[in-house]
Short mmCIF file of C-alpha atoms in Angstrom, two decimals:
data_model
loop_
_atom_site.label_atom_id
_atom_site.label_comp_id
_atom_site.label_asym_id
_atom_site.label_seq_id
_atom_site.Cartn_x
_atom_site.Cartn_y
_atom_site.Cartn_z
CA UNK A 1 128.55 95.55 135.23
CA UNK A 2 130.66 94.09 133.02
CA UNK A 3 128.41 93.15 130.18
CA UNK A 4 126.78 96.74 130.62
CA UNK A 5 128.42 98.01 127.92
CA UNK A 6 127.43 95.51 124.92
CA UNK A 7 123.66 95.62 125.79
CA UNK A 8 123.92 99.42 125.44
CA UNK A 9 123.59 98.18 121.39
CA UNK A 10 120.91 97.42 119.43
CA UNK A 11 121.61 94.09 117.88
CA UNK A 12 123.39 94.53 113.97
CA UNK A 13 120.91 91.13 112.74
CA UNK A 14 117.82 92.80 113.98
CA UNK A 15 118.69 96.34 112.26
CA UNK A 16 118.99 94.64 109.13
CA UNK A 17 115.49 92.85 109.83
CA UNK A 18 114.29 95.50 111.05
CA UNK A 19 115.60 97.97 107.40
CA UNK A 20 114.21 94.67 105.19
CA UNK A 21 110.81 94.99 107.17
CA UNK A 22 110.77 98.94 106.17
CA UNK A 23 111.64 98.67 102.87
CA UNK A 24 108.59 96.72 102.47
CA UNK A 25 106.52 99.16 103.12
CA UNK A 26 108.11 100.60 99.46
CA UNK A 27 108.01 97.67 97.39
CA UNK A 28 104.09 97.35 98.78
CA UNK A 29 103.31 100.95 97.13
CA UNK A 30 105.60 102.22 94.61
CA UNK A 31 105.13 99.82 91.79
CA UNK A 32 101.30 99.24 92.65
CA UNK A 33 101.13 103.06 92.80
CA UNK A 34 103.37 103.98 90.43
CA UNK A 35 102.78 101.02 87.69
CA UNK A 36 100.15 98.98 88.28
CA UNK A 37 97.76 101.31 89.24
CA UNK A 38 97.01 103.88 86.56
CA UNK A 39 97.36 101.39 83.95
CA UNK A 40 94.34 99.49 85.80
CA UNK A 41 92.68 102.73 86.11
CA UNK A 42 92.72 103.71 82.20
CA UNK A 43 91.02 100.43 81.48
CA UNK A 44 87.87 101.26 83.80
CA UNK A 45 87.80 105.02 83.63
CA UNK A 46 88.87 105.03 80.22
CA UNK A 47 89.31 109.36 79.16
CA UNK A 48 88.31 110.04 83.34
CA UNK A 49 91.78 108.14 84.16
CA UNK A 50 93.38 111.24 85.52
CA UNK A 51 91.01 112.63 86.88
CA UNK A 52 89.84 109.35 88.43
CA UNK A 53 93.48 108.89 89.52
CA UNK A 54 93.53 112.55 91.47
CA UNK A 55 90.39 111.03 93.66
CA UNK A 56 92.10 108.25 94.70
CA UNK A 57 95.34 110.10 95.26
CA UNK A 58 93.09 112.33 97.91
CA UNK A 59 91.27 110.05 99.66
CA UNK A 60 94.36 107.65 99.94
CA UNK A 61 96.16 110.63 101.05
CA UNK A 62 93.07 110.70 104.31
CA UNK A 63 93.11 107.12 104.66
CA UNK A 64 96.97 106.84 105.22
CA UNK A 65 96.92 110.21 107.75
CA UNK A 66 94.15 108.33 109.33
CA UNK A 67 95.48 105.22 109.86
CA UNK A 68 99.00 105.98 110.89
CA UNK A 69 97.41 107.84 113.86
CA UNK A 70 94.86 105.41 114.75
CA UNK A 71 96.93 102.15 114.46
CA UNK A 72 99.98 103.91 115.96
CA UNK A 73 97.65 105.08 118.88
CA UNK A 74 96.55 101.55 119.35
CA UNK A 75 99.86 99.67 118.93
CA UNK A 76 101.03 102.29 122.07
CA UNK A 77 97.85 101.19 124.35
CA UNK A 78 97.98 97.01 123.45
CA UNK A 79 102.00 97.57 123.96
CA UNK A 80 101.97 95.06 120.97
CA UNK A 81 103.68 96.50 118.05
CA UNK A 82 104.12 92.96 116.30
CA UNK A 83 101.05 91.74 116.46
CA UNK A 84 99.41 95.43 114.81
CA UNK A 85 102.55 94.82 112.14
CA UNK A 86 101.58 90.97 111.55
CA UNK A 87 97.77 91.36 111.17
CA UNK A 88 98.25 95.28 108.61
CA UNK A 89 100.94 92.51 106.05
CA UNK A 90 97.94 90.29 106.00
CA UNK A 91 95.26 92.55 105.38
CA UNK A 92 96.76 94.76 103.35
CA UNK A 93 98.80 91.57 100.95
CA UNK A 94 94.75 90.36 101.27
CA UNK A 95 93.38 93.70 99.51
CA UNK A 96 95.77 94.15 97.27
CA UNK A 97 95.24 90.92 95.82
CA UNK A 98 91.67 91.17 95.48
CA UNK A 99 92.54 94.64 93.60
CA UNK A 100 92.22 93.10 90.18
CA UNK A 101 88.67 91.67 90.81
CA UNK A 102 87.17 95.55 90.86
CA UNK A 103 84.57 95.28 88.15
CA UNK A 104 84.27 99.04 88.05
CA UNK A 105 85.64 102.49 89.28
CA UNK A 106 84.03 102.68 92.71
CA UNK A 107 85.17 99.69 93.70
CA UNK A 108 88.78 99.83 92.76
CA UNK A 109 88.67 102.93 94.81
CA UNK A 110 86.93 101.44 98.23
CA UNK A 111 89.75 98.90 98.09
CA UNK A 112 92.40 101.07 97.33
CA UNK A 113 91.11 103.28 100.52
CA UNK A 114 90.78 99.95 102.80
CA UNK A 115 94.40 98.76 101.33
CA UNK A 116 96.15 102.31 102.16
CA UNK A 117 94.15 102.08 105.61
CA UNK A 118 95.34 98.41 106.03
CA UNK A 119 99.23 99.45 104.97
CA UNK A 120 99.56 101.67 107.50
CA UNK A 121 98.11 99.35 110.32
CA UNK A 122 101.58 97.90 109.35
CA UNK A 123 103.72 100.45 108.89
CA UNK A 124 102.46 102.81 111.83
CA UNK A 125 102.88 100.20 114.69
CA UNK A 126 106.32 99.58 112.66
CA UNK A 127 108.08 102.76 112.53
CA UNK A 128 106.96 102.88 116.41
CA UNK A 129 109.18 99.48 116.94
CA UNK A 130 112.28 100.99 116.00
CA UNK A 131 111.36 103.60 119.43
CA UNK A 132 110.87 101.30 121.52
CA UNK A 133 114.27 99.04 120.07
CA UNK A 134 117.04 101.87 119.06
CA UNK A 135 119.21 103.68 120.97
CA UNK A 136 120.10 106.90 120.72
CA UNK A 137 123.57 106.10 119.99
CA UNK A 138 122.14 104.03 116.67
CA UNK A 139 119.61 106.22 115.33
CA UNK A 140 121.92 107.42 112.67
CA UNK A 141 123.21 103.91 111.26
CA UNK A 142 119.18 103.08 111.80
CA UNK A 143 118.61 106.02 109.65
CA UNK A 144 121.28 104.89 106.65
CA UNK A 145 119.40 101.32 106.79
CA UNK A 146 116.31 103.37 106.15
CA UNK A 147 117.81 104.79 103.38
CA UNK A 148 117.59 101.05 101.07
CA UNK A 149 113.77 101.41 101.82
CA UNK A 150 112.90 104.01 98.44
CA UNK A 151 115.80 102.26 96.78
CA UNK A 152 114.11 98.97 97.10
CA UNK A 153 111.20 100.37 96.01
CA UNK A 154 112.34 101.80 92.38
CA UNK A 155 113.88 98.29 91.95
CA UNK A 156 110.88 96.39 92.83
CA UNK A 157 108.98 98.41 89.86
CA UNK A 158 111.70 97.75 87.64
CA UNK A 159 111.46 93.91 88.78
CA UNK A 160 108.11 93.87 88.11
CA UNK A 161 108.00 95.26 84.51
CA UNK A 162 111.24 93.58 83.26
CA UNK A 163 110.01 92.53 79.52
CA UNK A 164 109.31 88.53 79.85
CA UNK A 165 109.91 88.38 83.57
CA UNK A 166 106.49 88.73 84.96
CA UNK A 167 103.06 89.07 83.18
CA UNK A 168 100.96 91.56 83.94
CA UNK A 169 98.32 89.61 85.53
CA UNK A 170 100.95 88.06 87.46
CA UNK A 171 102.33 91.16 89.07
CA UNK A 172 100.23 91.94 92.12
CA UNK A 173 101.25 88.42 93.42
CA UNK A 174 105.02 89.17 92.60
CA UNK A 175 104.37 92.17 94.62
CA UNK A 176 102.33 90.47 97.27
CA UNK A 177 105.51 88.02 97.95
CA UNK A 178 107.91 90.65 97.95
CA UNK A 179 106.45 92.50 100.37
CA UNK A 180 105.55 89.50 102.58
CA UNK A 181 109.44 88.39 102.18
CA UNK A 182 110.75 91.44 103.20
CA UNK A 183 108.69 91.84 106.54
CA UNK A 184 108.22 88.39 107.79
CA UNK A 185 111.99 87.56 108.46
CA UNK A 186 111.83 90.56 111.50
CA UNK A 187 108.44 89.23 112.71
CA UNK A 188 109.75 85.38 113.07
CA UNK A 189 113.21 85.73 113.62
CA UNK A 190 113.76 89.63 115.02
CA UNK A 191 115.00 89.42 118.80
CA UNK A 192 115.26 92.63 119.63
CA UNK A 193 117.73 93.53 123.14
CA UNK A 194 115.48 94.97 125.52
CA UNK A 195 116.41 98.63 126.00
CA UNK A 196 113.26 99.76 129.46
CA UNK A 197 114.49 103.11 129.54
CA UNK A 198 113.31 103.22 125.84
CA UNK A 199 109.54 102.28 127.16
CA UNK A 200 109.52 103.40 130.27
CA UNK A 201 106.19 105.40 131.36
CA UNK A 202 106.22 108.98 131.26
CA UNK A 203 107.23 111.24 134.29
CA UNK A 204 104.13 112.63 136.10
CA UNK A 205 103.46 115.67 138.24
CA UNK A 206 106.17 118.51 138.28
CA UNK A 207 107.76 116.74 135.28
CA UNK A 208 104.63 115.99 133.04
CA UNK A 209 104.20 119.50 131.35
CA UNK A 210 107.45 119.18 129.82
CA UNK A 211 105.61 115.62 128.12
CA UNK A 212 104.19 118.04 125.50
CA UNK A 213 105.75 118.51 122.05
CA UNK A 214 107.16 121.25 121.57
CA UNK A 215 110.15 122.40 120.91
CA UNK A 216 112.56 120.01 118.77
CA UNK A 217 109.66 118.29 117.84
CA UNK A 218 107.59 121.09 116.15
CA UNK A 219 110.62 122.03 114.28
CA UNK A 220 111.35 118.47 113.46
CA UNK A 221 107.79 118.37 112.02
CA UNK A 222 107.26 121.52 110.23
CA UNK A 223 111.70 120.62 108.97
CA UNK A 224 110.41 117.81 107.31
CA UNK A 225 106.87 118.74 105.77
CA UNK A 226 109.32 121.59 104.27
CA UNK A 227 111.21 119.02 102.02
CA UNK A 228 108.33 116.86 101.48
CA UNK A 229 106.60 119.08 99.05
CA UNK A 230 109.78 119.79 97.34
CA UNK A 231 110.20 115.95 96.83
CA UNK A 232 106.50 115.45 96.28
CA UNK A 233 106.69 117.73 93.54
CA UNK A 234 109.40 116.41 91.73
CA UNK A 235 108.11 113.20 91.61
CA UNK A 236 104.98 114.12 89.97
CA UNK A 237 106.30 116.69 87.77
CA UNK A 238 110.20 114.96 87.16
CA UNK A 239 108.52 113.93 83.60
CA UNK A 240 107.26 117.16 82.55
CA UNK A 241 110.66 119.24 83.57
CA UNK A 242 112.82 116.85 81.86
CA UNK A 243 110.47 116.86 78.45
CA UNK A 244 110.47 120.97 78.74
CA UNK A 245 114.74 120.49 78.56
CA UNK A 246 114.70 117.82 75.99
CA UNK A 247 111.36 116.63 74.41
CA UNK A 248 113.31 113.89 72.95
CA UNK A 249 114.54 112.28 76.26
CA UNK A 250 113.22 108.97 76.77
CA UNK A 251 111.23 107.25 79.87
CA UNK A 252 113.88 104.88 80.76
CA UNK A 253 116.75 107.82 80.92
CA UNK A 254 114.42 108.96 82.89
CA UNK A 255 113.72 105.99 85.37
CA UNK A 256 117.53 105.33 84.88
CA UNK A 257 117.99 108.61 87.21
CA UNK A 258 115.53 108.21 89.47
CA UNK A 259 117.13 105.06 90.36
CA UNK A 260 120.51 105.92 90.23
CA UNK A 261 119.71 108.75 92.95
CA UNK A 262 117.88 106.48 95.53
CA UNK A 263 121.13 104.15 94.69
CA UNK A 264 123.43 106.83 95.42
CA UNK A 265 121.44 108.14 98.89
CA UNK A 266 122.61 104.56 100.29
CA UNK A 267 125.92 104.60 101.43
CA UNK A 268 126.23 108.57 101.99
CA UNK A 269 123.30 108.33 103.93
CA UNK A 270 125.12 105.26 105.83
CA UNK A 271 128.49 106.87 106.23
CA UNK A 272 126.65 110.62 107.47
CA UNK A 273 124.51 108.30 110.18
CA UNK A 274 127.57 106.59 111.37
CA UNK A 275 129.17 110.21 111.46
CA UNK A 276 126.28 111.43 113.41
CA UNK A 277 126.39 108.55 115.92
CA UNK A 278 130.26 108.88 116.19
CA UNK A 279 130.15 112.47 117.18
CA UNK A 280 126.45 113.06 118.59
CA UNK A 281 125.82 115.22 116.28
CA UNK A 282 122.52 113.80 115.13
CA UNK A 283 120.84 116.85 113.33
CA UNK A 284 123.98 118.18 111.19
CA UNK A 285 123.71 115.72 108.87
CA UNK A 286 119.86 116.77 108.20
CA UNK A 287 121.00 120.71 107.83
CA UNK A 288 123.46 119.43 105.55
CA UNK A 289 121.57 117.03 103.25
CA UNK A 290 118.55 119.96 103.20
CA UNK A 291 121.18 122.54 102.35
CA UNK A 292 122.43 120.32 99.30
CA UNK A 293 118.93 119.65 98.28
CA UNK A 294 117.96 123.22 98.18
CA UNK A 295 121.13 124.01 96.22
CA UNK A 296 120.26 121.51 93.56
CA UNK A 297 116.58 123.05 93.43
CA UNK A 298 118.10 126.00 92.41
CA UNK A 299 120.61 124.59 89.90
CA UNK A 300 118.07 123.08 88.52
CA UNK A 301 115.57 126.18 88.23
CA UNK A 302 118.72 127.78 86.39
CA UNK A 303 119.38 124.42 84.13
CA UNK A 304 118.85 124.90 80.31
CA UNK A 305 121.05 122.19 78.95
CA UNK A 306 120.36 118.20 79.74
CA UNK A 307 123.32 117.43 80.97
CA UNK A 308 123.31 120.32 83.70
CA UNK A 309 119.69 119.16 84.65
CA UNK A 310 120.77 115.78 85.00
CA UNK A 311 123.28 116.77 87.84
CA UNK A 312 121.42 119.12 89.72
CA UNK A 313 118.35 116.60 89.76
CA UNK A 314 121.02 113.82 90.90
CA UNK A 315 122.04 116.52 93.66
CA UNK A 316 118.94 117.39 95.11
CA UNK A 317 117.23 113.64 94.72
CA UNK A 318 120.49 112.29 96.53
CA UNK A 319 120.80 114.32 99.30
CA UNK A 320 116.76 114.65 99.62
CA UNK A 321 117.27 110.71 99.95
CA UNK A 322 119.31 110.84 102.43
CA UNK A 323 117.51 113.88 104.48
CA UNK A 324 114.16 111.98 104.59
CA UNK A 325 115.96 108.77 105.28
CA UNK A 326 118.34 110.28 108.56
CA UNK A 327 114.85 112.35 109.60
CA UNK A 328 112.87 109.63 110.00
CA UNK A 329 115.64 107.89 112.75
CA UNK A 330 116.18 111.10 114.38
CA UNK A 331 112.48 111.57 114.81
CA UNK A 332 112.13 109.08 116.95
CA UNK A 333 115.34 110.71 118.99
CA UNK A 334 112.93 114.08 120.37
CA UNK A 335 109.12 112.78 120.31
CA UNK A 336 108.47 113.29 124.15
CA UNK A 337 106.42 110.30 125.31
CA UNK A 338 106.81 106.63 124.61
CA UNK A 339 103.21 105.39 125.70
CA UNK A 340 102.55 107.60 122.99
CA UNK A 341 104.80 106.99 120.19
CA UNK A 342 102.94 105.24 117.64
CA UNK A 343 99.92 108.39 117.82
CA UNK A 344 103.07 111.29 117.61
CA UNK A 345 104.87 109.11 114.51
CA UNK A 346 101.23 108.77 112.83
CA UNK A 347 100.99 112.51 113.61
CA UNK A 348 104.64 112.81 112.23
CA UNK A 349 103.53 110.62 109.04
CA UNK A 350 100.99 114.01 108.01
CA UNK A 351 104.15 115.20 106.34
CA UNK A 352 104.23 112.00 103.99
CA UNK A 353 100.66 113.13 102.80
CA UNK A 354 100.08 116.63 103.06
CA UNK A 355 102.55 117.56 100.60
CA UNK A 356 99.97 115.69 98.30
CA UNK A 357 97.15 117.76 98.69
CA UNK A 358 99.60 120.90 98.92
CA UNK A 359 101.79 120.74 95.86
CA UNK A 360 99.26 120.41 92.57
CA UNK A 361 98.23 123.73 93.97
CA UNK A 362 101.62 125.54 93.96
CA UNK A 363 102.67 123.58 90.98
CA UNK A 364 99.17 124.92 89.27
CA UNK A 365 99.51 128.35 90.21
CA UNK A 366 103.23 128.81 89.24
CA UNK A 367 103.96 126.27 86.42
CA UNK A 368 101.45 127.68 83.68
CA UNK A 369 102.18 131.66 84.20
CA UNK A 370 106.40 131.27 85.43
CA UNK A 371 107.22 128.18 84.52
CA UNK A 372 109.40 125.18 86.42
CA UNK A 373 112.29 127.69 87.51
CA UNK A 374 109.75 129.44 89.05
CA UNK A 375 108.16 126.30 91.27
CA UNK A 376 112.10 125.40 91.93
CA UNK A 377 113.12 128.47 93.45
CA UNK A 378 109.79 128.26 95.67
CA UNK A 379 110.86 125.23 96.57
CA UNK A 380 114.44 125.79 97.70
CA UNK A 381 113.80 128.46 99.49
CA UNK A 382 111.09 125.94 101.48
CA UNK A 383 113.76 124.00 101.97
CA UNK A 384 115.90 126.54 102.95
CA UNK A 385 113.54 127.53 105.98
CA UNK A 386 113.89 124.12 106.74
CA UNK A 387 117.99 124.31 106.77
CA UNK A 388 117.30 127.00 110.00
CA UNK A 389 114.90 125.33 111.45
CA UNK A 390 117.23 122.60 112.14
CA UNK A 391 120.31 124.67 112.33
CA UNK A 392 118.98 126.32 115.08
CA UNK A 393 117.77 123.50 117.09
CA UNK A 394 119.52 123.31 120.59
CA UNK A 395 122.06 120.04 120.65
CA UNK A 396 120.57 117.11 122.81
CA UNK A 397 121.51 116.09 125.82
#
């Protein structure tokens, strides 16, 4: 009994793996995405770029939903997370260097749809390793790691398109290496502590109905699908608000923020999941950070001078950071079966992509007639629902 109490602990090495591993997920998409992509897709499409663009947003949008759920549901019945992990960093590294030999539109589009299907054989199977390896007690320092994973990702893009550092036919493979750097070390050299209460199988008979989600979990869901179009919108539309304030603002001020939010997120999002372990109080930080965010929504729908849009954005993309980020350790904290864990996180996942197919719709209606204060107020008070959700989510056990 006396070494009980160390094994109760994930090991610190393998977190950090573990963080590097799901940060790659980021540098694989946000510069290809981001960068890479619709500068590939004005060459073929030529005037059709954007609209181009939107189909590949969509049916990348499917092919992600889909394949979170189906590799997460098949990582649960092999019991074999790191094989799923392996084979999705090979496939998808495979396809995404054989991106820049699409001769025409159709093409780049089937690969692009077998790449996002391929990326989340990885990631699905992935985000269900961290169940089956973290502790309660951990989930919130598990959750700050998670927070260097969109970080990671803005500097990637910024690595990638650093004048005279990398040409552009050279950047896919920068990216390819990257990616492949950042999740091999926790496939080779992760040794995870064995935690069987983590995997054991679920109860059965007079215990089994309570297997369903409900509860914390459909709050957990609907929480973060709440915040998720507010991000989502921002991102697409972050240009267009900050040209409406100052036309003469320039693309790397611009970037400049972006970056410095996802910088900031870090160590609050650190310190608020050490907090949360400290005190088991795993879901304040998350009513916190979405009560920040929606605040800075709304200074931001009230913002007519730069300077005052600059902070608000800074507010909400901080503490939006570090909501997303915490949610996403916590998650794995109330999903009720773990012979089932990949499926529910794949199912979970819907909120990454939904918000996709959601937002151009509110932004179209509101944006043309109202205008951005209008979409921002929306917004917050989205996130707002999302603040009671959580806020009135029974403490755990």
């Amino acid at each position: 009994m006396a070494d009980a109490g160390p094994v109760r602990r994930q090991s610190l090495p393998f977190l950090l793996l573990y963080a590097l591993a799901a940060a790659g997920g980021a540098i694989a998409y946000v510069p290809f995405l981001t960068i890479w992509l619709p500068s590939r897709m004005t060459e073929l499409a030529g005037p059709a770029d954007v609209q181009t663009l939107g189909y590949v947003t969509f049916f990348g949008a499917i092919a992600a939903s889909v394949g979170g759920i189906l590799f997460g549901w098949l990582s649960d019945r092999t019991r074999s997370r790191r094989a799923w992990v392996l084979a999705g960093l090979i496939l998808s590294i495979t396809l995404l260097l054989l991106v820049p030999l699409a001769e025409d539109v159709w093409t780049l589009v089937g690969i692009i749809i077998a790449w996002q299907l391929t990326l989340n054989m990885m990631l699905g199977p992935l985000a269900a390793w961290a169940g089956d390896c973290v502790p309660d007690a951990q989930k919130g320092l598990l959750g700050g790691l998670l927070a260097f994973s969109p970080a990671l990702g803005a500097w990637s893009g910024a690595l990638v398109t650093w004048p005279g550092l990398v040409s552009g036919e050279n950047r896919l493979i920068v990216i390819a290496l990257l990616v492949a750097g950042a999740v091999l070390p926790v496939l080779l050299l992760g040794r995870p502590r064995a935690f069987p209460e983590l995997t054991a199988p679920p109860a059965r008979a007079a215990d089994a109905p309570r297997q369903r989600p409900s509860g914390p979990a459909v709050r957990m869901w609907l929480a973060r699908l709440l915040v998720q179009i507010a991000e989502a919108a921002l991102f697409a539309y972050l240009y267009f608000w900050f040209r409406s304030i100052d036309p003469d603002m320039q693309d790397n001020e611009k970037a400049r923020i972006f970056g410095v939010a996802l910088t900031l997120a870090i160590p609050i999002a650190l310190a608020s999941g050490r907090w949360a372990d400290r005190n088991d109080r795993p879901f304040l930080p998350l009513v916190a950070s979405a009560a920040v965010s929606a605040a800075g929504m709304i200074g931001m729908a009230f913002a007519t001078e730069l300077d005052t849009a600059k902070a608000s954005y800074l507010v909400f993309g901080v503490a939006t950071t570090v909501f997303l980020s915490l949610h996403a350790s916590q998650t794995l904290r109330i999903l009720p079966r773990s012979d089932r864990r990949g499926r529910d996180l794949g199912i979970f996942n819907l909120t990454n992509t939904m918000p996709s197919l959601i937002m151009p719709w509110l932004t179209i209606s509101l944006v043309p007639g109202f205008g951005f204060d209008a979409l921002f107020l929306l917004l917050a008070g989205l996130t707002a629902i999302a603040v009671l959700l959580l806020a009135t989510m029974p403490r755990p056990r």
